[in-house]
PDB file of C-alpha atoms in Angstrom:
ATOM      1  CA  MET A   1      -9.196 -55.528  38.256  1.00  0.00           C
ATOM      2  CA  ASN A   2      -8.226 -53.899  41.493  1.00  0.00           C
ATOM      3  CA  ARG A   3      -8.559 -50.240  42.293  1.00  0.00           C
ATOM      4  CA  ILE A   4      -4.854 -49.338  41.694  1.00  0.00           C
ATOM      5  CA  THR A   5      -4.859 -51.039  38.297  1.00  0.00           C
ATOM      6  CA  ARG A   6      -7.959 -49.103  37.266  1.00  0.00           C
ATOM      7  CA  LEU A   7      -6.431 -45.796  38.386  1.00  0.00           C
ATOM      8  CA  ALA A   8      -3.218 -46.572  36.485  1.00  0.00           C
ATOM      9  CA  ALA A   9      -5.183 -47.524  33.362  1.00  0.00           C
ATOM     10  CA  GLY A  10      -7.267 -44.327  33.643  1.00  0.00           C
ATOM     11  CA  ALA A  11      -4.145 -42.198  34.074  1.00  0.00           C
ATOM     12  CA  ALA A  12      -2.487 -43.868  31.073  1.00  0.00           C
ATOM     13  CA  GLY A  13      -5.618 -43.233  28.994  1.00  0.00           C
ATOM     14  CA  ALA A  14      -5.685 -39.564  30.049  1.00  0.00           C
ATOM     15  CA  VAL A  15      -2.017 -39.148  29.128  1.00  0.00           C
ATOM     16  CA  ALA A  16      -2.674 -40.769  25.742  1.00  0.00           C
ATOM     17  CA  LEU A  17      -5.611 -38.450  25.055  1.00  0.00           C
ATOM     18  CA  LEU A  18      -3.749 -35.321  26.126  1.00  0.00           C
ATOM     19  CA  SER A  19      -0.636 -36.149  24.132  1.00  0.00           C
ATOM     20  CA  ALA A  20      -2.505 -37.011  20.913  1.00  0.00           C
ATOM     21  CA  PRO A  21      -2.114 -34.385  18.185  1.00  0.00           C
ATOM     22  CA  VAL A  22      -5.056 -32.058  17.803  1.00  0.00           C
ATOM     23  CA  PRO A  23      -6.113 -31.501  14.205  1.00  0.00           C
ATOM     24  CA  ALA A  24      -5.637 -27.874  13.223  1.00  0.00           C
ATOM     25  CA  LEU A  25      -8.699 -25.895  12.330  1.00  0.00           C
ATOM     26  CA  ALA A  26      -8.720 -24.906   8.711  1.00  0.00           C
ATOM     27  CA  ALA A  27      -7.912 -21.208   8.539  1.00  0.00           C
ATOM     28  CA  ALA A  28      -9.953 -19.069   6.220  1.00  0.00           C
ATOM     29  CA  PRO A  29      -7.925 -18.235   3.144  1.00  0.00           C
ATOM     30  CA  GLU A  30      -6.589 -14.695   3.204  1.00  0.00           C
ATOM     31  CA  ALA A  31      -7.565 -12.446   0.344  1.00  0.00           C
ATOM     32  CA  ALA A  32      -4.672 -11.733  -1.976  1.00  0.00           C
ATOM     33  CA  THR A  33      -3.459  -8.167  -2.300  1.00  0.00           C
ATOM     34  CA  VAL A  34      -3.448  -6.822  -5.844  1.00  0.00           C
ATOM     35  CA  THR A  35      -1.186  -3.822  -6.515  1.00  0.00           C
ATOM     36  CA  THR A  36      -1.963  -1.614  -9.491  1.00  0.00           C
ATOM     37  CA  CYS A  37       0.021   1.477 -10.496  1.00  0.00           C
ATOM     38  CA  GLY A  38      -0.846   4.060 -13.109  1.00  0.00           C
ATOM     39  CA  TRP A  39       1.416   5.421 -15.818  1.00  0.00           C
ATOM     40  CA  SER A  40       4.388   7.505 -14.722  1.00  0.00           C
ATOM     41  CA  GLY A  41       4.314  11.243 -15.160  1.00  0.00           C
ATOM     42  CA  LEU A  42       7.467  13.264 -15.795  1.00  0.00           C
ATOM     43  CA  GLN A  43       8.098  16.770 -14.507  1.00  0.00           C
ATOM     44  CA  ALA A  44      11.119  18.756 -13.354  1.00  0.00           C
ATOM     45  CA  GLY A  45      13.418  15.709 -13.469  1.00  0.00           C
ATOM     46  CA  LEU A  46      11.020  13.626 -11.377  1.00  0.00           C
ATOM     47  CA  SER A  47       8.896  10.614 -12.172  1.00  0.00           C
ATOM     48  CA  THR A  48       5.588  10.401 -10.305  1.00  0.00           C
ATOM     49  CA  ARG A  49       2.907   7.739 -10.198  1.00  0.00           C
ATOM     50  CA  VAL A  50      -0.050   6.686  -8.075  1.00  0.00           C
ATOM     51  CA  CYS A  51      -0.622   3.117  -6.866  1.00  0.00           C
ATOM     52  CA  ALA A  52      -3.372   1.164  -5.126  1.00  0.00           C
ATOM     53  CA  ASP A  53      -3.180  -1.998  -3.034  1.00  0.00           C
ATOM     54  CA  VAL A  54      -6.574  -3.752  -3.036  1.00  0.00           C
ATOM     55  CA  THR A  55      -7.303  -6.563  -0.563  1.00  0.00           C
ATOM     56  CA  GLY A  56     -10.936  -7.641  -0.580  1.00  0.00           C
ATOM     57  CA  ASP A  57     -12.834  -4.367  -0.197  1.00  0.00           C
ATOM     58  CA  GLY A  58      -9.869  -2.599   1.461  1.00  0.00           C
ATOM     59  CA  VAL A  59      -8.008  -0.040  -0.616  1.00  0.00           C
ATOM     60  CA  VAL A  60      -4.670   1.616   0.243  1.00  0.00           C
ATOM     61  CA  LEU A  61      -3.653   4.458  -2.067  1.00  0.00           C
ATOM     62  CA  TYR A  62      -0.209   6.042  -2.250  1.00  0.00           C
ATOM     63  CA  GLY A  63       1.991   8.096  -4.529  1.00  0.00           C
ATOM     64  CA  GLN A  64       5.605   7.508  -5.525  1.00  0.00           C
ATOM     65  CA  ILE A  65       8.245  10.080  -6.444  1.00  0.00           C
ATOM     66  CA  GLY A  66      11.486   9.002  -8.116  1.00  0.00           C
ATOM     67  CA  LEU A  67      14.151  10.202 -10.505  1.00  0.00           C
ATOM     68  CA  ALA A  68      13.004  10.553 -14.106  1.00  0.00           C
ATOM     69  CA  GLY A  69      16.290   9.114 -15.386  1.00  0.00           C
ATOM     70  CA  PRO A  70      20.032   9.379 -15.117  1.00  0.00           C
ATOM     71  CA  PRO A  71      21.504  12.846 -14.574  1.00  0.00           C
ATOM     72  CA  SER A  72      22.490  14.893 -17.598  1.00  0.00           C
ATOM     73  CA  PRO A  73      26.213  15.278 -18.275  1.00  0.00           C
ATOM     74  CA  GLY A  74      27.647  18.140 -16.242  1.00  0.00           C
ATOM     75  CA  THR A  75      24.880  17.993 -13.634  1.00  0.00           C
ATOM     76  CA  SER A  76      26.060  18.077 -10.026  1.00  0.00           C
ATOM     77  CA  TRP A  77      25.570  14.877  -8.101  1.00  0.00           C
ATOM     78  CA  PRO A  78      23.791  14.294  -5.825  1.00  0.00           C
ATOM     79  CA  PRO A  79      21.053  16.719  -6.797  1.00  0.00           C
ATOM     80  CA  ALA A  80      19.904  19.341  -4.338  1.00  0.00           C
ATOM     81  CA  PRO A  81      16.932  18.247  -2.215  1.00  0.00           C
ATOM     82  CA  LYS A  82      13.555  19.310  -3.615  1.00  0.00           C
ATOM     83  CA  GLU A  83      10.838  20.395  -1.228  1.00  0.00           C
ATOM     84  CA  LEU A  84       7.525  19.269  -2.661  1.00  0.00           C
ATOM     85  CA  ILE A  85       3.830  19.643  -1.955  1.00  0.00           C
ATOM     86  CA  THR A  86       1.891  16.434  -2.579  1.00  0.00           C
ATOM     87  CA  ARG A  87      -1.816  15.933  -3.183  1.00  0.00           C
ATOM     88  CA  LEU A  88      -3.533  12.545  -3.249  1.00  0.00           C
ATOM     89  CA  SER A  89      -7.257  12.132  -3.789  1.00  0.00           C
ATOM     90  CA  ALA A  90      -9.636   9.287  -4.572  1.00  0.00           C
ATOM     91  CA  ASP A  91     -13.257   8.629  -5.348  1.00  0.00           C
ATOM     92  CA  VAL A  92     -15.484   5.696  -6.185  1.00  0.00           C
ATOM     93  CA  VAL A  93     -16.605   6.177  -9.780  1.00  0.00           C
ATOM     94  CA  GLY A  94     -20.291   7.066  -9.856  1.00  0.00           C
ATOM     95  CA  ILE A  95     -20.627   7.140  -6.054  1.00  0.00           C
ATOM     96  CA  GLY A  96     -18.476   9.852  -4.519  1.00  0.00           C
ATOM     97  CA  PRO A  97     -15.219  10.835  -2.825  1.00  0.00           C
ATOM     98  CA  LEU A  98     -13.175   8.473  -0.643  1.00  0.00           C
ATOM     99  CA  GLY A  99     -10.822  11.096   0.709  1.00  0.00           C
ATOM    100  CA  ALA A 100      -7.922  13.408   0.052  1.00  0.00           C
ATOM    101  CA  ALA A 101      -4.535  14.019   1.613  1.00  0.00           C
ATOM    102  CA  THR A 102      -2.163  16.945   1.199  1.00  0.00           C
ATOM    103  CA  GLY A 103       1.348  16.888   2.541  1.00  0.00           C
ATOM    104  CA  ARG A 104       4.979  17.817   2.112  1.00  0.00           C
ATOM    105  CA  ALA A 105       7.878  15.631   1.020  1.00  0.00           C
ATOM    106  CA  VAL A 106      11.581  16.192   0.502  1.00  0.00           C
ATOM    107  CA  PHE A 107      13.067  14.353  -2.462  1.00  0.00           C
ATOM    108  CA  THR A 108      16.792  13.788  -2.871  1.00  0.00           C
ATOM    109  CA  VAL A 109      17.771  10.624  -4.769  1.00  0.00           C
ATOM    110  CA  SER A 110      15.836   7.645  -3.369  1.00  0.00           C
ATOM    111  CA  THR A 111      12.249   6.924  -4.344  1.00  0.00           C
ATOM    112  CA  VAL A 112       9.793   8.409  -1.853  1.00  0.00           C
ATOM    113  CA  ARG A 113       6.470   6.755  -1.029  1.00  0.00           C
ATOM    114  CA  VAL A 114       3.720   9.190  -0.062  1.00  0.00           C
ATOM    115  CA  ASP A 115       0.988   7.421   1.924  1.00  0.00           C
ATOM    116  CA  GLY A 116      -2.350   9.077   2.263  1.00  0.00           C
ATOM    117  CA  ILE A 117      -5.610   7.152   1.913  1.00  0.00           C
ATOM    118  CA  SER A 118      -6.610   3.824   3.441  1.00  0.00           C
ATOM    119  CA  THR A 119     -10.303   2.980   3.153  1.00  0.00           C
ATOM    120  CA  THR A 120     -12.901   0.501   1.962  1.00  0.00           C
ATOM    121  CA  ALA A 121     -14.931   0.583  -1.226  1.00  0.00           C
ATOM    122  CA  PRO A 122     -18.017  -1.338  -2.323  1.00  0.00           C
ATOM    123  CA  CYS A 123     -17.389  -4.673  -4.044  1.00  0.00           C
ATOM    124  CA  GLY A 124     -17.683  -4.374  -7.813  1.00  0.00           C
ATOM    125  CA  SER A 125     -16.868  -0.659  -7.848  1.00  0.00           C
ATOM    126  CA  VAL A 126     -13.980   1.187  -9.489  1.00  0.00           C
ATOM    127  CA  VAL A 127     -11.723   3.503  -7.492  1.00  0.00           C
ATOM    128  CA  HIS A 128     -10.189   6.474  -9.329  1.00  0.00           C
ATOM    129  CA  ALA A 129      -7.100   7.991  -7.667  1.00  0.00           C
ATOM    130  CA  SER A 130      -5.049  11.060  -8.548  1.00  0.00           C
ATOM    131  CA  PHE A 131      -1.586  12.085  -7.299  1.00  0.00           C
ATOM    132  CA  ALA A 132       0.042  15.449  -7.952  1.00  0.00           C
ATOM    133  CA  VAL A 133       3.392  16.926  -6.957  1.00  0.00           C
ATOM    134  CA  GLU A 134       4.391  20.554  -7.205  1.00  0.00           C
ATOM    135  CA  GLY A 135       7.533  22.504  -6.442  1.00  0.00           C
ATOM    136  CA  ARG A 136       8.338  26.122  -5.804  1.00  0.00           C
ATOM    137  CA  LEU A 137       8.744  27.010  -9.463  1.00  0.00           C
ATOM    138  CA  TRP A 138       6.381  24.543 -11.165  1.00  0.00           C
ATOM    139  CA  GLY A 139       2.790  23.485 -10.751  1.00  0.00           C
ATOM    140  CA  PRO A 140       1.149  20.092 -10.447  1.00  0.00           C
ATOM    141  CA  ALA A 141       0.929  17.514 -13.242  1.00  0.00           C
ATOM    142  CA  PRO A 142      -1.480  14.887 -11.855  1.00  0.00           C
ATOM    143  CA  VAL A 143      -1.126  11.180 -12.598  1.00  0.00           C
ATOM    144  CA  THR A 144      -4.076   8.822 -12.202  1.00  0.00           C
ATOM    145  CA  VAL A 145      -5.055   5.184 -11.820  1.00  0.00           C
ATOM    146  CA  ASP A 146      -8.406   3.352 -11.966  1.00  0.00           C
ATOM    147  CA  VAL A 147      -8.649   0.077 -10.032  1.00  0.00           C
ATOM    148  CA  PRO A 148     -11.518  -2.389  -9.739  1.00  0.00           C
ATOM    149  CA  VAL A 149     -12.548  -3.580  -6.295  1.00  0.00           C
ATOM    150  CA  SER A 150     -13.555  -7.195  -6.952  1.00  0.00           C
ATOM    151  CA  CYS A 151     -13.947  -8.725  -3.500  1.00  0.00           C
TER     152      CYS A 151
END
């Protein structure tokens, strides 16, 4: 085999190697997110609840504010905006607090999500969260949820 033939054969082999499909590396499976919400609480025409998204040992806690039901006959529509104070807190049962967040929200008609705590918790623990909403003329009526963190 002469020198040109060997170079051509080597180049063809290199092209074949470079154009061959490369097997993909198996990606680690992502942990599924489990969303758990507590029972709804009713106050002043509003429905409130607290939810937790758990992914592995990561926990995201948030509150939701929505209408408690359809408007009563004779009620003006849309309702006047309600300025609210929100309080979200969480702790790991038997261990200690994870955090707390206080804020303000304005509710009109659409459901409002109130974000507040994003943290990690030990595997096998239970996170207890509480969400409370209060207005100018009425106090808080906390709603709660307990979620397991099973990594």
